[in-house]
mmCIF file of N, CA and C in Angstrom:
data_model
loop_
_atom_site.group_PDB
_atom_site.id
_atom_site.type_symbol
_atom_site.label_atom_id
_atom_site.label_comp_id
_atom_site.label_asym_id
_atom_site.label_seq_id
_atom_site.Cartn_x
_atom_site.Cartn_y
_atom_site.Cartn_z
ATOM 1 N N UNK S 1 16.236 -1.018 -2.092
ATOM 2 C CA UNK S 1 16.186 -0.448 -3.419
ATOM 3 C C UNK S 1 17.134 0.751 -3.445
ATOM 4 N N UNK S 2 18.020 0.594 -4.673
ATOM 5 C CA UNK S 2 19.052 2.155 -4.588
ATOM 6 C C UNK S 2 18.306 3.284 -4.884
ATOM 7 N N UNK S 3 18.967 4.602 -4.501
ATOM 8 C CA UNK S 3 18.238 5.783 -4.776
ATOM 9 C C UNK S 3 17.198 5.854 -6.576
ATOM 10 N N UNK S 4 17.522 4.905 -7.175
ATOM 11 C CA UNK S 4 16.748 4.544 -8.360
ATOM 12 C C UNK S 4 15.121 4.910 -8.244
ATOM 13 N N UNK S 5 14.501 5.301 -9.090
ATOM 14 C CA UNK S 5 13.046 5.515 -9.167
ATOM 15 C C UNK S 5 12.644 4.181 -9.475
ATOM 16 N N UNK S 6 11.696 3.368 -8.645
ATOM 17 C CA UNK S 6 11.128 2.051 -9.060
ATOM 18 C C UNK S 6 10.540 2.197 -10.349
ATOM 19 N N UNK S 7 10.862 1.020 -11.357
ATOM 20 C CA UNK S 7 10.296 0.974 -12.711
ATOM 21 C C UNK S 7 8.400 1.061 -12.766
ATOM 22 N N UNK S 8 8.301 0.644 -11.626
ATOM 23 C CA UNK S 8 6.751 0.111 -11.515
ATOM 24 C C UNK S 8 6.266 0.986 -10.296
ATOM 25 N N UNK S 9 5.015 1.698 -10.315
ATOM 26 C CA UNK S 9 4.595 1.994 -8.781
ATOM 27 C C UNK S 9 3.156 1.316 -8.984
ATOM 28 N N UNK S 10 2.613 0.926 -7.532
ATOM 29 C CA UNK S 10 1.402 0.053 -7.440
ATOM 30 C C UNK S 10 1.010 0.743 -6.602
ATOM 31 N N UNK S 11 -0.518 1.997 -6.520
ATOM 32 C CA UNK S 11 -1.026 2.439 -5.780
ATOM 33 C C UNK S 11 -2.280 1.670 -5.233
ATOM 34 N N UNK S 12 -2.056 1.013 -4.286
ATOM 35 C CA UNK S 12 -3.307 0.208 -3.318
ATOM 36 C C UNK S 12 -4.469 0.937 -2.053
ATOM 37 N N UNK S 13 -5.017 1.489 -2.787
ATOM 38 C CA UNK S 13 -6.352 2.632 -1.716
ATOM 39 C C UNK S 13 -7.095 1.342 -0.415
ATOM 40 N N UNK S 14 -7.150 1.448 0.666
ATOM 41 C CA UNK S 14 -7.630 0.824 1.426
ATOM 42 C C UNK S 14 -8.597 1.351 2.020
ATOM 43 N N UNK S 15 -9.779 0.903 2.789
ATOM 44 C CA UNK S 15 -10.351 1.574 3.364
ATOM 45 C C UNK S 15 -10.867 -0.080 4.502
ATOM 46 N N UNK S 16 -10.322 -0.137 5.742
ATOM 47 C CA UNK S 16 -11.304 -1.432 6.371
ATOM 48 C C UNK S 16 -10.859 -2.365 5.717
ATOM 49 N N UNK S 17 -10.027 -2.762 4.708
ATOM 50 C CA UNK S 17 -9.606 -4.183 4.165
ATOM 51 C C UNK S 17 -8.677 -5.423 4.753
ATOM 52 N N UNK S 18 -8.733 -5.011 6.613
ATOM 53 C CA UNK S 18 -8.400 -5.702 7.171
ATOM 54 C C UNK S 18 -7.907 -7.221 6.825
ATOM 55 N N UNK S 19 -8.906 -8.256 6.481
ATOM 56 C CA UNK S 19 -9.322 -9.747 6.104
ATOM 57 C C UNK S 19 -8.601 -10.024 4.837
ATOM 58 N N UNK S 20 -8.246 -9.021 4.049
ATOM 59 C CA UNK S 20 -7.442 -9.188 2.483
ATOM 60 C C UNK S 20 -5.905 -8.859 2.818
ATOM 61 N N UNK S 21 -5.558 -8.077 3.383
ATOM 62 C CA UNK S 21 -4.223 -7.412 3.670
ATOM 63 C C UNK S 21 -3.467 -7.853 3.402
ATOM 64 N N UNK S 22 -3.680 -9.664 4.200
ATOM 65 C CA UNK S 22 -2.207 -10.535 4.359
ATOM 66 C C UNK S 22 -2.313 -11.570 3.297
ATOM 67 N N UNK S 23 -2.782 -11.361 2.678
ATOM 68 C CA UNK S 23 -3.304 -11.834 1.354
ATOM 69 C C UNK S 23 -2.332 -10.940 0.212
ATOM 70 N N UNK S 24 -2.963 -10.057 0.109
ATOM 71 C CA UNK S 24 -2.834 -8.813 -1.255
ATOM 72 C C UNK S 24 -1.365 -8.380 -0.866
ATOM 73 N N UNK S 25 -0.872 -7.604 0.323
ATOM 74 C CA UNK S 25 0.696 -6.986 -0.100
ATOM 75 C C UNK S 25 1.517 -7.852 -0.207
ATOM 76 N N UNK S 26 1.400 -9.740 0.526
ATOM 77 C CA UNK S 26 2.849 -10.395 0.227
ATOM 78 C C UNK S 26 2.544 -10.909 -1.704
ATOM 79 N N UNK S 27 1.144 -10.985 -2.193
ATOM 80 C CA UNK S 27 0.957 -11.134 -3.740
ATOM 81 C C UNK S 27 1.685 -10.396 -4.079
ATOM 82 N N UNK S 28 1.941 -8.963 -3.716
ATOM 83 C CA UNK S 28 2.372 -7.558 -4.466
ATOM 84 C C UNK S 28 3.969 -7.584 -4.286
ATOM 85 N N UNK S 29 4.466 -8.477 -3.149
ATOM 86 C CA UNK S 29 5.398 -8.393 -3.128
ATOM 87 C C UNK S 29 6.884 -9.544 -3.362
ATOM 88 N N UNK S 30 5.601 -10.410 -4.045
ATOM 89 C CA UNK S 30 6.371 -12.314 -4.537
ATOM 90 C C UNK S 30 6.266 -11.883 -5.909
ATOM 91 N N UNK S 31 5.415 -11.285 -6.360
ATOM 92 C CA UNK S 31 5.642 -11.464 -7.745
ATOM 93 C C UNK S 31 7.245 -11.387 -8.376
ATOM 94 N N UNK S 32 6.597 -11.755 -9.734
ATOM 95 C CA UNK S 32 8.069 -11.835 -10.129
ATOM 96 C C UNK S 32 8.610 -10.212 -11.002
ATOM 97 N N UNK S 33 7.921 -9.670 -10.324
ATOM 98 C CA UNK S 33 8.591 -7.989 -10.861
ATOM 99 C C UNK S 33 9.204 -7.410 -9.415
ATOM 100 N N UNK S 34 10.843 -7.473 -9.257
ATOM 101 C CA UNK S 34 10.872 -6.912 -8.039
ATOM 102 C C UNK S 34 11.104 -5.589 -7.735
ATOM 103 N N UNK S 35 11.404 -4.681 -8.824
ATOM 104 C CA UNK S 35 11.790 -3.395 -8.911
ATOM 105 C C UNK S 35 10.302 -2.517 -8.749
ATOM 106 N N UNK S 36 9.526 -2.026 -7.280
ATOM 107 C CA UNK S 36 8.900 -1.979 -7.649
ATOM 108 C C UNK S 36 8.341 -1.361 -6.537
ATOM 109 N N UNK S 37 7.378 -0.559 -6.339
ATOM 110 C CA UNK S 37 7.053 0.816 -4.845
ATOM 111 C C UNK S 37 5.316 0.295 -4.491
ATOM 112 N N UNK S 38 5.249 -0.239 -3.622
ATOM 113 C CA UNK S 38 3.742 -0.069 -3.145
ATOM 114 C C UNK S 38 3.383 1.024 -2.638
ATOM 115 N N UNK S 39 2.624 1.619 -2.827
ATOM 116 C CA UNK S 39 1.944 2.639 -1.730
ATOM 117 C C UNK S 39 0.396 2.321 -1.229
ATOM 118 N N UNK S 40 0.271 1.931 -0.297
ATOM 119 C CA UNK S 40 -0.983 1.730 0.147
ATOM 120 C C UNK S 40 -1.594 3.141 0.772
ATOM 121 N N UNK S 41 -2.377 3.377 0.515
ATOM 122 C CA UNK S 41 -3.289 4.589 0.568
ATOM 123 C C UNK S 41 -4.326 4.419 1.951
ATOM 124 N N UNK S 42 -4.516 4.264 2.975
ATOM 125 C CA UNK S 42 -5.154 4.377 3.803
ATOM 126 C C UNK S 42 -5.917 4.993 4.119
ATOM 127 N N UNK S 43 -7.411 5.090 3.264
ATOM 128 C CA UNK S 43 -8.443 6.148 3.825
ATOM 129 C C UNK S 43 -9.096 5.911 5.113
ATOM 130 N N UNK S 44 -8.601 6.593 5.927
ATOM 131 C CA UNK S 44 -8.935 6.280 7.084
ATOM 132 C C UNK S 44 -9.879 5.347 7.849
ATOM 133 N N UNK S 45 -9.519 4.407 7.839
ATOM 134 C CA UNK S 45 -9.506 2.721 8.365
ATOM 135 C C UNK S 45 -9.661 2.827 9.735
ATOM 136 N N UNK S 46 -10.916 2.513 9.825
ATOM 137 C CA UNK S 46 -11.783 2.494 11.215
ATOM 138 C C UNK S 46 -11.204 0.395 11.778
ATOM 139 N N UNK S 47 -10.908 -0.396 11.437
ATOM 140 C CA UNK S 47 -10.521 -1.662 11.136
ATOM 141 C C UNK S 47 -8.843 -1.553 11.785
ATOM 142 N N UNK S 48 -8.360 -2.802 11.883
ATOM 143 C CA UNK S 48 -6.756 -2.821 12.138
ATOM 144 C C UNK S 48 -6.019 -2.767 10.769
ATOM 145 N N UNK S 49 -6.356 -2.279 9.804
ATOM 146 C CA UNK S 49 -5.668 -2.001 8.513
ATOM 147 C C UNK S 49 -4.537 -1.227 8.453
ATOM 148 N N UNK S 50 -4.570 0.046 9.254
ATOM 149 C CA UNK S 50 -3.464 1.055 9.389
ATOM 150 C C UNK S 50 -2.177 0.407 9.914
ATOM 151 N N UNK S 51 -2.471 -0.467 10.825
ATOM 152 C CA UNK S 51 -1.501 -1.221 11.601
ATOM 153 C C UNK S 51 -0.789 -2.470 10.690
ATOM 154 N N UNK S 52 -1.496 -3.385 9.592
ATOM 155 C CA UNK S 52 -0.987 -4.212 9.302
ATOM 156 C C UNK S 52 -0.325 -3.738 7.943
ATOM 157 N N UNK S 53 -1.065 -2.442 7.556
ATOM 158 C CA UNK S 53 0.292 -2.353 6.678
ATOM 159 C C UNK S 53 1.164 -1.258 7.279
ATOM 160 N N UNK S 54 1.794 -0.577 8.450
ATOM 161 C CA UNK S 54 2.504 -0.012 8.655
ATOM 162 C C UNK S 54 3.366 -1.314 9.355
ATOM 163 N N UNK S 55 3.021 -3.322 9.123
ATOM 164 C CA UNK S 55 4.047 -4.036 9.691
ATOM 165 C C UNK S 55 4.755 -4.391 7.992
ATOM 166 N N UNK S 56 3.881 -3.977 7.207
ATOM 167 C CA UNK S 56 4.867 -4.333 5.879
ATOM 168 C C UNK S 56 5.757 -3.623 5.256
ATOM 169 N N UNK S 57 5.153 -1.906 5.751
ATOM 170 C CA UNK S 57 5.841 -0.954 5.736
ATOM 171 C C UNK S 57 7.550 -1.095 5.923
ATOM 172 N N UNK S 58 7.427 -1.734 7.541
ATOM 173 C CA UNK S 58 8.627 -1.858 8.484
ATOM 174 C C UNK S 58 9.094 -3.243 7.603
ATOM 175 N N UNK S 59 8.630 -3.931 7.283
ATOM 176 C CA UNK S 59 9.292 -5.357 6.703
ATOM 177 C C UNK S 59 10.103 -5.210 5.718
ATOM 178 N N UNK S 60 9.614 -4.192 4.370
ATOM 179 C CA UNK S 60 9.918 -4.346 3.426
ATOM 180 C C UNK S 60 10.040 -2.703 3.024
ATOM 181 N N UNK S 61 11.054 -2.365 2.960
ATOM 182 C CA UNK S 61 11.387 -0.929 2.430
ATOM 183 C C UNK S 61 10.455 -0.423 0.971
ATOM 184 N N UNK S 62 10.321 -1.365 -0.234
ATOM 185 C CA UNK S 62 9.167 -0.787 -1.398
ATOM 186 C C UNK S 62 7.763 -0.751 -0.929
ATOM 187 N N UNK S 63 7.189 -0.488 0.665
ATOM 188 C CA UNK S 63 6.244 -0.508 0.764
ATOM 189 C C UNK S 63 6.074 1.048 1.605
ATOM 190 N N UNK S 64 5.415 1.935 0.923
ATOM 191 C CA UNK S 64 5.614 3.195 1.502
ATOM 192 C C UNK S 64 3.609 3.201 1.968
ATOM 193 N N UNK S 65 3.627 3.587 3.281
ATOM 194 C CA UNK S 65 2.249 3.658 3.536
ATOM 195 C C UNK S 65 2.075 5.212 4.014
ATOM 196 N N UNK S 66 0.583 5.746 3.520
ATOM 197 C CA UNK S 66 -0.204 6.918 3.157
ATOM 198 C C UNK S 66 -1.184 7.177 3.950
ATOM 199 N N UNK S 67 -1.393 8.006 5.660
ATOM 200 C CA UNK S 67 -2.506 7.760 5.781
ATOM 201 C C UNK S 67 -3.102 9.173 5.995
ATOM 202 N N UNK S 68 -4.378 8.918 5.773
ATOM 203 C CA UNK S 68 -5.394 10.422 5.310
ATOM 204 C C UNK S 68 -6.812 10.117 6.001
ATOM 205 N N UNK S 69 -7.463 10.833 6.233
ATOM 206 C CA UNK S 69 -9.114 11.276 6.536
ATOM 207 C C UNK S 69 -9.743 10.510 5.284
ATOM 208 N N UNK S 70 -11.053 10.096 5.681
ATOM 209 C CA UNK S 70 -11.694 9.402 4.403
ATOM 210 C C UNK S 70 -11.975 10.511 3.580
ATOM 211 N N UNK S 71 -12.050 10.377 2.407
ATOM 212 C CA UNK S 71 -11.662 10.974 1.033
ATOM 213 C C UNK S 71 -12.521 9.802 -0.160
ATOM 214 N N UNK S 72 -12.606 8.989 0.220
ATOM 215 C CA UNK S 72 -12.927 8.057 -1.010
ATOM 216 C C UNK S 72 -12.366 7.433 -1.846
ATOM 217 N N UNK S 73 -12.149 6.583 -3.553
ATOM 218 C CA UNK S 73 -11.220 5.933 -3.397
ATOM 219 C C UNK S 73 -11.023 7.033 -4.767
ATOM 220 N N UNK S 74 -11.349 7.612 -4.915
ATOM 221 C CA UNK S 74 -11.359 8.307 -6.311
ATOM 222 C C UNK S 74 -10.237 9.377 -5.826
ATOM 223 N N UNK S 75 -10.017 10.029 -4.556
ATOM 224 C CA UNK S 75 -8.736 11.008 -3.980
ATOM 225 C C UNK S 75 -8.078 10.073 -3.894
ATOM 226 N N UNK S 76 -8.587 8.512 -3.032
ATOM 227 C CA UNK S 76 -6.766 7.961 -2.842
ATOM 228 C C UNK S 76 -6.366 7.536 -4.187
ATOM 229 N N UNK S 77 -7.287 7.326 -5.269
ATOM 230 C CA UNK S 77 -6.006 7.149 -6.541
ATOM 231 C C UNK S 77 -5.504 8.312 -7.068
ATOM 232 N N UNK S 78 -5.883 9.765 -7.281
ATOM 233 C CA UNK S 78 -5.426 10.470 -7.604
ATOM 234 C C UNK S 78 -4.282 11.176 -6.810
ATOM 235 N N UNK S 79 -4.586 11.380 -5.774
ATOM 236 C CA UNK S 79 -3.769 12.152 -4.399
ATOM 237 C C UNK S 79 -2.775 11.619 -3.689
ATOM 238 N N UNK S 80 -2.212 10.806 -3.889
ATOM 239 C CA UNK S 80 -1.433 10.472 -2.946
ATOM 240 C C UNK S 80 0.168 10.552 -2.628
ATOM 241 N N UNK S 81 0.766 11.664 -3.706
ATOM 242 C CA UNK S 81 1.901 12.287 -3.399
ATOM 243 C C UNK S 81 2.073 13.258 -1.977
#
């Protein structure tokens, strides 16, 4: 993506969502909108979650991953600049 601000940002809060992962970011990332920033929010994920999205992270440059102390999901949608 060029230095451009993505038209779209998709903030995804996780917490343990291991079993959905490989499911939900390649959905987020076939669609047919490609201009477009994931941030997955990682409230601290006791699970291999941290790990499978820091491999989509590395795969795919619009996938920026966030990780924090549990907080709940109400900080990871607000907080995550």
């Amino acid at each position: 993506m060029p230095d451009e601000k993505p038209l779209v940002s998709v903030v995804v809060p996780v917490y343990n969502q291991e079993q959905y992962l490989d499911r939900s970011i390649p959905a987020l990332l076939n669609q047919e909108l490609e201009d477009i920033q994931i941030v997955a929010v990682d409230d601290g994920s006791t699970d291999d979650s941290p790990e499978i999205l820091e491999k989509y992270s590395d795969l795919d440059p619009r996938v920026t991953v966030v990780h924090k102390g549990n907080g709940g999901t109400r900080f990871s949608d607000n907080h995550w600049d």
